[in-house]
PDB file of C-alpha atoms and ligand atoms in Angstrom:
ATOM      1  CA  UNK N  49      -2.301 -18.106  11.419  1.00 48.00           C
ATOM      2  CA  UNK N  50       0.109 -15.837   9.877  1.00 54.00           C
ATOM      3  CA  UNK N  51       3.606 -15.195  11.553  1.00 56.00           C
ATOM      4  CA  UNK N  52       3.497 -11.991  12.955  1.00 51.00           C
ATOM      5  CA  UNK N  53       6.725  -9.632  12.865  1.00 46.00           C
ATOM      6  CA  UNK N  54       8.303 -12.171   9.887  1.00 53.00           C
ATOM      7  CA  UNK N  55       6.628  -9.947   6.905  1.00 80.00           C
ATOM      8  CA  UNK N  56       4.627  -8.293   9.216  1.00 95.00           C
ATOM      9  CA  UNK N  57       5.572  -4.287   9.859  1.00 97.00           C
ATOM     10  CA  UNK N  58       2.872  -3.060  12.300  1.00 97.00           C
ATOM     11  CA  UNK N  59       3.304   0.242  12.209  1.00 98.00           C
ATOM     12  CA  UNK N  60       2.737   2.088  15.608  1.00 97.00           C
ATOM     13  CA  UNK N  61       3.366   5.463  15.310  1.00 98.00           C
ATOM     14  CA  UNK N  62       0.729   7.868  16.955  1.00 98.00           C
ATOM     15  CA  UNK N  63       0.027  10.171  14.019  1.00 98.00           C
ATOM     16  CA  UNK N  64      -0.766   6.722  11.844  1.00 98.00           C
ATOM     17  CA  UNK N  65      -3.466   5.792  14.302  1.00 98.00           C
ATOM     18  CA  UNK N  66      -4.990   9.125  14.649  1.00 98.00           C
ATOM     19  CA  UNK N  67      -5.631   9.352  10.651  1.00 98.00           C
ATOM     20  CA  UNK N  68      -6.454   5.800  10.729  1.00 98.00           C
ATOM     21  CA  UNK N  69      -9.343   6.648  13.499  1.00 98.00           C
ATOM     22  CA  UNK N  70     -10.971   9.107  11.244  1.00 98.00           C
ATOM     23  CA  UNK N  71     -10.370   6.899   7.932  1.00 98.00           C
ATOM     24  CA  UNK N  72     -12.770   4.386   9.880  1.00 98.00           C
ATOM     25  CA  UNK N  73     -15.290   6.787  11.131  1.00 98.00           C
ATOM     26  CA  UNK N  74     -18.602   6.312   9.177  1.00 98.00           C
ATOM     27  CA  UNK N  75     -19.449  10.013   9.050  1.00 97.00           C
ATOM     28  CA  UNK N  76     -16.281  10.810   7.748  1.00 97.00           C
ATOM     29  CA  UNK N  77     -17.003  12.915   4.426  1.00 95.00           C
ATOM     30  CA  UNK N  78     -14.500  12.053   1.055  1.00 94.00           C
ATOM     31  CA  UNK N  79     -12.806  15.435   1.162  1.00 96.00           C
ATOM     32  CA  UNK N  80     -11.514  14.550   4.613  1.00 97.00           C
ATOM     33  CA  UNK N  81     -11.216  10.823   3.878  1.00 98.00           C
ATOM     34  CA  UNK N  82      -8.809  11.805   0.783  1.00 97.00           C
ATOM     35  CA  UNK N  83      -6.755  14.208   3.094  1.00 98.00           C
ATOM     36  CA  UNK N  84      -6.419  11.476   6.078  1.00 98.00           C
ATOM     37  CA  UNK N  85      -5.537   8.783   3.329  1.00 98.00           C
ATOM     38  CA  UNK N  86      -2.769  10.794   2.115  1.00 98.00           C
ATOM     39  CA  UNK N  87      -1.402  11.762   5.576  1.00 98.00           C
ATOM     40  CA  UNK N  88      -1.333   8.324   6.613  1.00 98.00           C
ATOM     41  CA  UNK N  89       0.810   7.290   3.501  1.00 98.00           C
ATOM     42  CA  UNK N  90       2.997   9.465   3.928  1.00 98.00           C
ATOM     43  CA  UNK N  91       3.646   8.257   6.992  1.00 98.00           C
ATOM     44  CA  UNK N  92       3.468   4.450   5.986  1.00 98.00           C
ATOM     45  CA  UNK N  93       5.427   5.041   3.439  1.00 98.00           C
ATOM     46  CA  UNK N  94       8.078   7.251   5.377  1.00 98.00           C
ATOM     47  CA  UNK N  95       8.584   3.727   7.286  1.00 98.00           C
ATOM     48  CA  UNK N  96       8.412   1.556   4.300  1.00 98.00           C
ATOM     49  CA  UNK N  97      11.326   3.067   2.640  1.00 97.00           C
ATOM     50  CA  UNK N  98      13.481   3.243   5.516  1.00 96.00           C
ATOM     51  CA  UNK N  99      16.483   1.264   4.471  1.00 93.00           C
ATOM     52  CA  UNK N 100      16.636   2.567   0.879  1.00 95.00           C
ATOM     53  CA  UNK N 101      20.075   2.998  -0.394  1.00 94.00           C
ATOM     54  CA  UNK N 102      21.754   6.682  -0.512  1.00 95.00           C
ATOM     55  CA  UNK N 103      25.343   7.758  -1.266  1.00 97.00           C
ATOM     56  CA  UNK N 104      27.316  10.507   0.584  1.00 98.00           C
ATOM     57  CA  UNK N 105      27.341  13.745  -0.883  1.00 98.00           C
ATOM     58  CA  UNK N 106      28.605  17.234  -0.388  1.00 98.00           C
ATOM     59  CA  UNK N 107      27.464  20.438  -0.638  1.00 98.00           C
ATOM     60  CA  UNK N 108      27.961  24.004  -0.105  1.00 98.00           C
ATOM     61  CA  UNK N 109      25.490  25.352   2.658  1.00 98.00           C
ATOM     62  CA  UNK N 110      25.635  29.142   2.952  1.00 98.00           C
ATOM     63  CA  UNK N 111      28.312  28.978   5.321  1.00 98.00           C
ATOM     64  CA  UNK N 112      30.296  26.137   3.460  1.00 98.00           C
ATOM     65  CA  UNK N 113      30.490  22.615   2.570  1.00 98.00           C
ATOM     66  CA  UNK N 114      27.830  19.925   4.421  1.00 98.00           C
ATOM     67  CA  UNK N 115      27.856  16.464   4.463  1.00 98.00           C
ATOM     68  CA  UNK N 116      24.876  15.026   3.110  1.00 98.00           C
ATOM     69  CA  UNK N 117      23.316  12.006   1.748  1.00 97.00           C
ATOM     70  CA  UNK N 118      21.289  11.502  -1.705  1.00 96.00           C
ATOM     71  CA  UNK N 119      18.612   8.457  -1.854  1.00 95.00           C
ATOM     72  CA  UNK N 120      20.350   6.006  -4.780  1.00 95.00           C
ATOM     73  CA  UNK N 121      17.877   3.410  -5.002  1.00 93.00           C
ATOM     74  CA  UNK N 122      15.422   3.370  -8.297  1.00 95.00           C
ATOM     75  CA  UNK N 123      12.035   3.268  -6.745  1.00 97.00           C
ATOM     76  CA  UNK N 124       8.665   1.895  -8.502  1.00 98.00           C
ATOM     77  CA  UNK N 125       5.542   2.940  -6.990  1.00 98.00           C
ATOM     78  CA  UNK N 126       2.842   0.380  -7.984  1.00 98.00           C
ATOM     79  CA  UNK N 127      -0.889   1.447  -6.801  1.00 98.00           C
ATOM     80  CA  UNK N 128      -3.596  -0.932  -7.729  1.00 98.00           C
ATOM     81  CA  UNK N 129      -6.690   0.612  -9.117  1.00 98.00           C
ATOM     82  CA  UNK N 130      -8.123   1.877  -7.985  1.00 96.00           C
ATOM     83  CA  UNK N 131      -8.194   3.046  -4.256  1.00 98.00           C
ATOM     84  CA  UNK N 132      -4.360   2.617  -4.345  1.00 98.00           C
ATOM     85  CA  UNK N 133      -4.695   6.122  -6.488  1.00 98.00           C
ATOM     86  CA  UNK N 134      -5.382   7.383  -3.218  1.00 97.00           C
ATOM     87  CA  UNK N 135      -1.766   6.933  -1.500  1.00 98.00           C
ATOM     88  CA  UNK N 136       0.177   7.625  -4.905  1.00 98.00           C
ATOM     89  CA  UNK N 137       0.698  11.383  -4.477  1.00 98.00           C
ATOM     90  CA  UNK N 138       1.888  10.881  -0.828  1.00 98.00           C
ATOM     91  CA  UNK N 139       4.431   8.410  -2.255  1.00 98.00           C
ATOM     92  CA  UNK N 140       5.568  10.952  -4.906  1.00 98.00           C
ATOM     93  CA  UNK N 141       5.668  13.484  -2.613  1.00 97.00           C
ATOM     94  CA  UNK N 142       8.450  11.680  -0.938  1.00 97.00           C
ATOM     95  CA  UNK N 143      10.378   9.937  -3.767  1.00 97.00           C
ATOM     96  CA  UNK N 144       9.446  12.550  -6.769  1.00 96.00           C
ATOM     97  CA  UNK N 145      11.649  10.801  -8.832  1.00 95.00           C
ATOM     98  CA  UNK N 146       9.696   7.316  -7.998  1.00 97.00           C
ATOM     99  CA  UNK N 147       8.457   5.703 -11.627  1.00 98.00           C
ATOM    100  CA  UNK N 148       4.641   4.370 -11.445  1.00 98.00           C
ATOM    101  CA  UNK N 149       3.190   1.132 -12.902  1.00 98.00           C
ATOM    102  CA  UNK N 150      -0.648   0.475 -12.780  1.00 98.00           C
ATOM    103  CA  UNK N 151      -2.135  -2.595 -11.718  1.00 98.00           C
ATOM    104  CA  UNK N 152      -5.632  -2.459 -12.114  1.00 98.00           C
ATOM    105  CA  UNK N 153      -7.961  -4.641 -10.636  1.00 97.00           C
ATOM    106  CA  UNK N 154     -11.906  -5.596  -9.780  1.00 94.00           C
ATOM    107  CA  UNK N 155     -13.117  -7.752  -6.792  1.00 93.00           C
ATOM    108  CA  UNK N 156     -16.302  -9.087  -8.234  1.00 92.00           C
ATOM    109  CA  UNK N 157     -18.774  -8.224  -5.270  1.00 89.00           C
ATOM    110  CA  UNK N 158     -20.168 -11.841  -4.862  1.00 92.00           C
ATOM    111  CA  UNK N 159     -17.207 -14.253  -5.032  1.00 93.00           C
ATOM    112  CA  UNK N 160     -14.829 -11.212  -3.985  1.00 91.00           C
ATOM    113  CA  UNK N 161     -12.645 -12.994  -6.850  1.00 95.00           C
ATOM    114  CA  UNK N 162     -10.144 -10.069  -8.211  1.00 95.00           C
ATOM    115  CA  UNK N 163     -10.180  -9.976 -11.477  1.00 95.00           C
ATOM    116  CA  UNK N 164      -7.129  -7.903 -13.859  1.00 96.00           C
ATOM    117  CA  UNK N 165      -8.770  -4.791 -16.067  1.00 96.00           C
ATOM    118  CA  UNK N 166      -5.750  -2.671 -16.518  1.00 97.00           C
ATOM    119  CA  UNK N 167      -1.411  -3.494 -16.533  1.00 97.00           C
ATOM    120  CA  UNK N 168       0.789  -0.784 -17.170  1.00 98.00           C
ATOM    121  CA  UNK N 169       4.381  -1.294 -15.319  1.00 97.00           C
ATOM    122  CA  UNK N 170       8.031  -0.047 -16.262  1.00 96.00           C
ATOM    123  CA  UNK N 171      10.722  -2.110 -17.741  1.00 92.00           C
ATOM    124  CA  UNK N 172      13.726  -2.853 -15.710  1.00 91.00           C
ATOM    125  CA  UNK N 173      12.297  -4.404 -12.633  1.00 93.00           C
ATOM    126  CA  UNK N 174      14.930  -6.617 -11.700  1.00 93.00           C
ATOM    127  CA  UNK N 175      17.174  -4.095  -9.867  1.00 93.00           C
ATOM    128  CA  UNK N 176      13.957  -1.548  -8.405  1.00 96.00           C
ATOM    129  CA  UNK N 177      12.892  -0.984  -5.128  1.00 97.00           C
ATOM    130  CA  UNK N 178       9.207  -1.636  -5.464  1.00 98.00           C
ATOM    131  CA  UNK N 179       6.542  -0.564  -3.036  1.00 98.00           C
ATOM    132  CA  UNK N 180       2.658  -1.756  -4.116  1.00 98.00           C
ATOM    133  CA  UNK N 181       0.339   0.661  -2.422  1.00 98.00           C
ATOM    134  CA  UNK N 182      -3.548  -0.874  -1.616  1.00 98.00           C
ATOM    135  CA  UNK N 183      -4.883   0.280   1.267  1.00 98.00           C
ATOM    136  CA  UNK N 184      -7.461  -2.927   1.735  1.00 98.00           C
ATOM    137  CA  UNK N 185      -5.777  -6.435   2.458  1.00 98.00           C
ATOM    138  CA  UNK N 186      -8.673  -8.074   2.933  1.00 98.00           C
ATOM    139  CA  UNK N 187      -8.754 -11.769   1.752  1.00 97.00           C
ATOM    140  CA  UNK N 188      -5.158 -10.995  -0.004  1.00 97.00           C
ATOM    141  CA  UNK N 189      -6.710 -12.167  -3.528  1.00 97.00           C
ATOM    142  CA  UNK N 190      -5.784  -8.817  -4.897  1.00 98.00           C
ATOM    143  CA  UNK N 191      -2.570  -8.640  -3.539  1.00 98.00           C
ATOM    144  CA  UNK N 192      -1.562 -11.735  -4.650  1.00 97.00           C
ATOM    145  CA  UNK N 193      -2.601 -11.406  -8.187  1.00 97.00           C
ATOM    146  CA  UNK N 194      -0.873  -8.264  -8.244  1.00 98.00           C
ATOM    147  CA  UNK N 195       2.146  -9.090  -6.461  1.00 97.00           C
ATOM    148  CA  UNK N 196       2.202 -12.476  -9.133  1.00 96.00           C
ATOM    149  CA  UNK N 197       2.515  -9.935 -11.689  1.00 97.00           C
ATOM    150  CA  UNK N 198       5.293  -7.571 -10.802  1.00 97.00           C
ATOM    151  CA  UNK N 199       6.743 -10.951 -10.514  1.00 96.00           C
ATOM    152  CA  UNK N 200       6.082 -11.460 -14.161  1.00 95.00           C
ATOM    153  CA  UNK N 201       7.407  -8.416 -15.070  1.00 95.00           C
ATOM    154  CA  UNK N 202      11.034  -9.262 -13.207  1.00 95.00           C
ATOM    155  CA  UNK N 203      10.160  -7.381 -10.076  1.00 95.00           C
ATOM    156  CA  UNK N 204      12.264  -8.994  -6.913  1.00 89.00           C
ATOM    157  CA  UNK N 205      11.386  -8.382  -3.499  1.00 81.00           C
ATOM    158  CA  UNK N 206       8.644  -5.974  -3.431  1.00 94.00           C
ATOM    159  CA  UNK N 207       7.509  -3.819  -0.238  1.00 97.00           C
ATOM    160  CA  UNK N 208       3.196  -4.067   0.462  1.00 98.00           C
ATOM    161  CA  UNK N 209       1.929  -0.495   2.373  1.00 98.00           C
ATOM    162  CA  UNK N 210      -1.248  -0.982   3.397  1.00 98.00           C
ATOM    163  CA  UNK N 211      -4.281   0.482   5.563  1.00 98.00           C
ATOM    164  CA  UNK N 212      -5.841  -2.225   6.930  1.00 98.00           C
ATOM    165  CA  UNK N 213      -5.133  -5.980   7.021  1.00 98.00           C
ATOM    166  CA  UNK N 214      -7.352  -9.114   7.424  1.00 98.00           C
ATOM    167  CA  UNK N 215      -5.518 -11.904   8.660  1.00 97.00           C
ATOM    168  CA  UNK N 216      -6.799 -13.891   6.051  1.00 97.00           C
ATOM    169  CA  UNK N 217      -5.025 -11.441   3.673  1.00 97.00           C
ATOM    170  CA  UNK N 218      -1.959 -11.414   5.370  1.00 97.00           C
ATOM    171  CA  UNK N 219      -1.711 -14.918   5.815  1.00 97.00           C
ATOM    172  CA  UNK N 220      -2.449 -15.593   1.862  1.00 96.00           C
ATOM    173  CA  UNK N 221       0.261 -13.347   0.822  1.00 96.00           C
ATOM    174  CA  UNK N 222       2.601 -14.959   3.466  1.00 95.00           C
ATOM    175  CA  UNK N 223       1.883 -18.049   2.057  1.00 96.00           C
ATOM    176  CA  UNK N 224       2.184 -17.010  -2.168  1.00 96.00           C
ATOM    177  CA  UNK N 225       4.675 -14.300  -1.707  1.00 96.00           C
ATOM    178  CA  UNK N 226       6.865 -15.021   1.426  1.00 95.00           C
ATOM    179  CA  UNK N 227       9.530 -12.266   0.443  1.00 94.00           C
ATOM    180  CA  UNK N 228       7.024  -9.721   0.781  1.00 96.00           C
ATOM    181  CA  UNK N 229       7.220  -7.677   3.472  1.00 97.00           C
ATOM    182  CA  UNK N 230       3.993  -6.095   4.040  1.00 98.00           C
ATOM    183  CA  UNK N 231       3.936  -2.480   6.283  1.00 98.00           C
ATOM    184  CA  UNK N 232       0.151  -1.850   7.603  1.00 98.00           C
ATOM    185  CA  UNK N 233      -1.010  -0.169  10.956  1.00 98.00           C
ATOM    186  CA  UNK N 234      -2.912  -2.659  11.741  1.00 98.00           C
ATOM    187  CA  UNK N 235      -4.257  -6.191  11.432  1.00 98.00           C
ATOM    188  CA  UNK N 236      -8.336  -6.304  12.114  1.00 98.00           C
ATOM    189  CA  UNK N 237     -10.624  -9.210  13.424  1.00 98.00           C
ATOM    190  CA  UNK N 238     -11.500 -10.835  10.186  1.00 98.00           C
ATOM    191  CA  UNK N 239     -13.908 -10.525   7.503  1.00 98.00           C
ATOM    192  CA  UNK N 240     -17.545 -10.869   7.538  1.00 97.00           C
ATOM    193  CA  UNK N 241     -19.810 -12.919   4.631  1.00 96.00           C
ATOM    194  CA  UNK N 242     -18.978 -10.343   1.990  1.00 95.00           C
ATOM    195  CA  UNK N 243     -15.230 -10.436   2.600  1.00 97.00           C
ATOM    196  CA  UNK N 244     -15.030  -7.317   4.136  1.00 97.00           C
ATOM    197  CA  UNK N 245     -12.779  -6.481   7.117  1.00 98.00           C
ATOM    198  CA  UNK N 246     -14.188  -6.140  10.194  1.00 98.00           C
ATOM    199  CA  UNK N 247     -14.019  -3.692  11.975  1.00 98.00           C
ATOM    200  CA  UNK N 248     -12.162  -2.057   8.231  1.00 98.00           C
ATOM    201  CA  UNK N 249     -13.739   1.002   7.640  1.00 98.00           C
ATOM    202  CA  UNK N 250     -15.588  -0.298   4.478  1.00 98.00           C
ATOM    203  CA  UNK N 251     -15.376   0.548   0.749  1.00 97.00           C
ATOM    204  CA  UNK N 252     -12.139   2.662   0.707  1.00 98.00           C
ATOM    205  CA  UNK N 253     -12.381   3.315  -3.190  1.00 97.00           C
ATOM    206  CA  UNK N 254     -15.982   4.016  -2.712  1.00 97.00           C
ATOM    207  CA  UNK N 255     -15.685   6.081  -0.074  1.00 97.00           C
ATOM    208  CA  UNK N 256     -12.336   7.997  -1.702  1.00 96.00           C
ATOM    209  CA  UNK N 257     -14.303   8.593  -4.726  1.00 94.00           C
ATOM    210  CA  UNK N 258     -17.650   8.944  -3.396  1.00 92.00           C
ATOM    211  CA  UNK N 259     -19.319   6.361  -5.108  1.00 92.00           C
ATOM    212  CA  UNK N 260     -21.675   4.713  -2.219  1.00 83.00           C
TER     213      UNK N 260
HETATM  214  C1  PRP J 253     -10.447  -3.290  -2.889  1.00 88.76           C
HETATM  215  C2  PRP J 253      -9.096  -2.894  -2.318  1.00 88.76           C
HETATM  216  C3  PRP J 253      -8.211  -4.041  -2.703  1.00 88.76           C
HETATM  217  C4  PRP J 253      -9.166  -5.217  -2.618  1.00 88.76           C
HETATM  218  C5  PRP J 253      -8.907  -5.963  -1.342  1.00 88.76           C
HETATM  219  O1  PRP J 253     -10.515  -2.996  -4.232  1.00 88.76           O
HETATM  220  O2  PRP J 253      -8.638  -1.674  -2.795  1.00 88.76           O
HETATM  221  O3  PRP J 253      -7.666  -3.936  -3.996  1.00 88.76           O
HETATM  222  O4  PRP J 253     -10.496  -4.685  -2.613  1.00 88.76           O
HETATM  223  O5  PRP J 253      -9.684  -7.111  -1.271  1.00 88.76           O
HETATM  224  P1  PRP J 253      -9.082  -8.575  -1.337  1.00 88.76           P
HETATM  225  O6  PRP J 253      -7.893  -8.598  -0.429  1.00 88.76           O
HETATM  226  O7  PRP J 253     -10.202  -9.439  -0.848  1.00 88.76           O
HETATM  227  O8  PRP J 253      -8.720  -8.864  -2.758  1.00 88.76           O
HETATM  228  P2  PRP J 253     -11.836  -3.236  -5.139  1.00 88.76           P
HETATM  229  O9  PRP J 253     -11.700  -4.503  -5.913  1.00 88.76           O
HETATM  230  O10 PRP J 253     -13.064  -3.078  -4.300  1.00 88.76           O
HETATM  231  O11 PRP J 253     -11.730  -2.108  -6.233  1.00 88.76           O
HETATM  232  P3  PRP J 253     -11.646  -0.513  -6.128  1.00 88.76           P
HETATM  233  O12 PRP J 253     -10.273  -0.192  -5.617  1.00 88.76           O
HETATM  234  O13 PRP J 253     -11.829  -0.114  -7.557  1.00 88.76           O
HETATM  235  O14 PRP J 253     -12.729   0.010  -5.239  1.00 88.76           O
HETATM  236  N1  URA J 254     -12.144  -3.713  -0.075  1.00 88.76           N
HETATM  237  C1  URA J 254     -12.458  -2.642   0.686  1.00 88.76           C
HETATM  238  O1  URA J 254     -12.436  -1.499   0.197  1.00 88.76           O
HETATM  239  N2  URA J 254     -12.801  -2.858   1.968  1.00 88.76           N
HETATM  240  C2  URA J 254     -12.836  -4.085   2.517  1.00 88.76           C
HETATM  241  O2  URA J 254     -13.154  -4.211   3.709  1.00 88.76           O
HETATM  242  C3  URA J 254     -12.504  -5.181   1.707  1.00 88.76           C
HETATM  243  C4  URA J 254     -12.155  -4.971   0.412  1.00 88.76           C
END
């Protein structure tokens, strides 16, 4: 059993669970799927990047100098391929100046074995804030292969938004990657025969893209 609240964020906040709701429903159609996947990253995220470094600043409101703060930290924003595409712009939208790496990657749909198809990440790891977006932590195979390569690439501790969590998943990554601090709504049953999470809410890239 994984240790809950060690790399564990559950994230509680009202407006996360109402998207989250309609992300599940089955009759939910993609248009509104793709809207309630970006709200709810924004919010994940919002909470995912609370502690990133900023420096104090000033500037000149219209009625004269304000004490601000300006985020500091360099920020990679890693989706995996593909339903991770889903939370990128929600990310960006937040850190604009966030740079992107790829990880793509393919659960084969018997063994639910991911396998890499796709690496594209920045240079300069060492020193990033790095948040992997995938909104499915189901038996954590993904994640972990991912997560093993941002390690490759220099990446320290990295940050894990995601949807929905298995606790298979969770405690897989836990157990490969204990750094990792993982930031989901929600931690599900289980998974069924297929490796899917139960109750989940399904194929989220299929059902993102359309592509039942
Ligand atoms: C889904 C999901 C995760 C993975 C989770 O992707 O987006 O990447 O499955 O499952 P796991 O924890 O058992 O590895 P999938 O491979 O179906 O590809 P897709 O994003 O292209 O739909
Ligand atoms: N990938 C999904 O999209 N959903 C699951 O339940 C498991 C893996």
């Amino acid at each position: 059993m994984y240790s809950v609240g060690v790399p564990v964020h559950l994230v509680e906040h009202p407006l996360v669970h109402d998207a989250l709701t309609i992300l599940r429903e089955a009759s939910t159609p993609p248009e509104l799927f793709r809207r309630m996947a970006v709200r709810i990253s924004l919010l994940l995220a919002a909470e995912a990047t609370k502690d990133l470094s900023a420096a104090p600043v000033t500037v000149t409101s219209p009625l004269g100098p304000a004490a601000g703060r300006r985020i500091t930290s360099d920020v990679v924003v890693v989706p995996v391929l593909r339903a991770g595409l889903g939370m990128l712009d929600a990310v960006l939208e937040l850190i604009p100046s966030a740079r992107v790496g790829h990880i793509g990657l393919q659960r084969d749909e018997i063994t639910a074995v991911a396998s890499r198809y796709y690496s594209k990440l920045p240079k300069d790891l060492h020193d990033s804030f790095v948040l992997m977006i995938d909104p499915m932590l189901a038996t954590g195979g993904s994640a972990v292969v991912a997560l093993d390569m941002l390690r490759e690439v220099g990446a320290r501790a990295a940050r894990m938004i995601c949807i929905v969590a298995a606790p298979e998943g969770i405690e897989l990554v836990e157990r490969q990657h204990p750094d990792v601090q993982i930031y989901t709504p929600v931690v599900d049953q289980g998974l069924n025969d297929h490796k899917f999470i139960v109750p989940g809410l399904g194929d989220f890239g299929d059902r993102l893209y359309g592509t039942h």
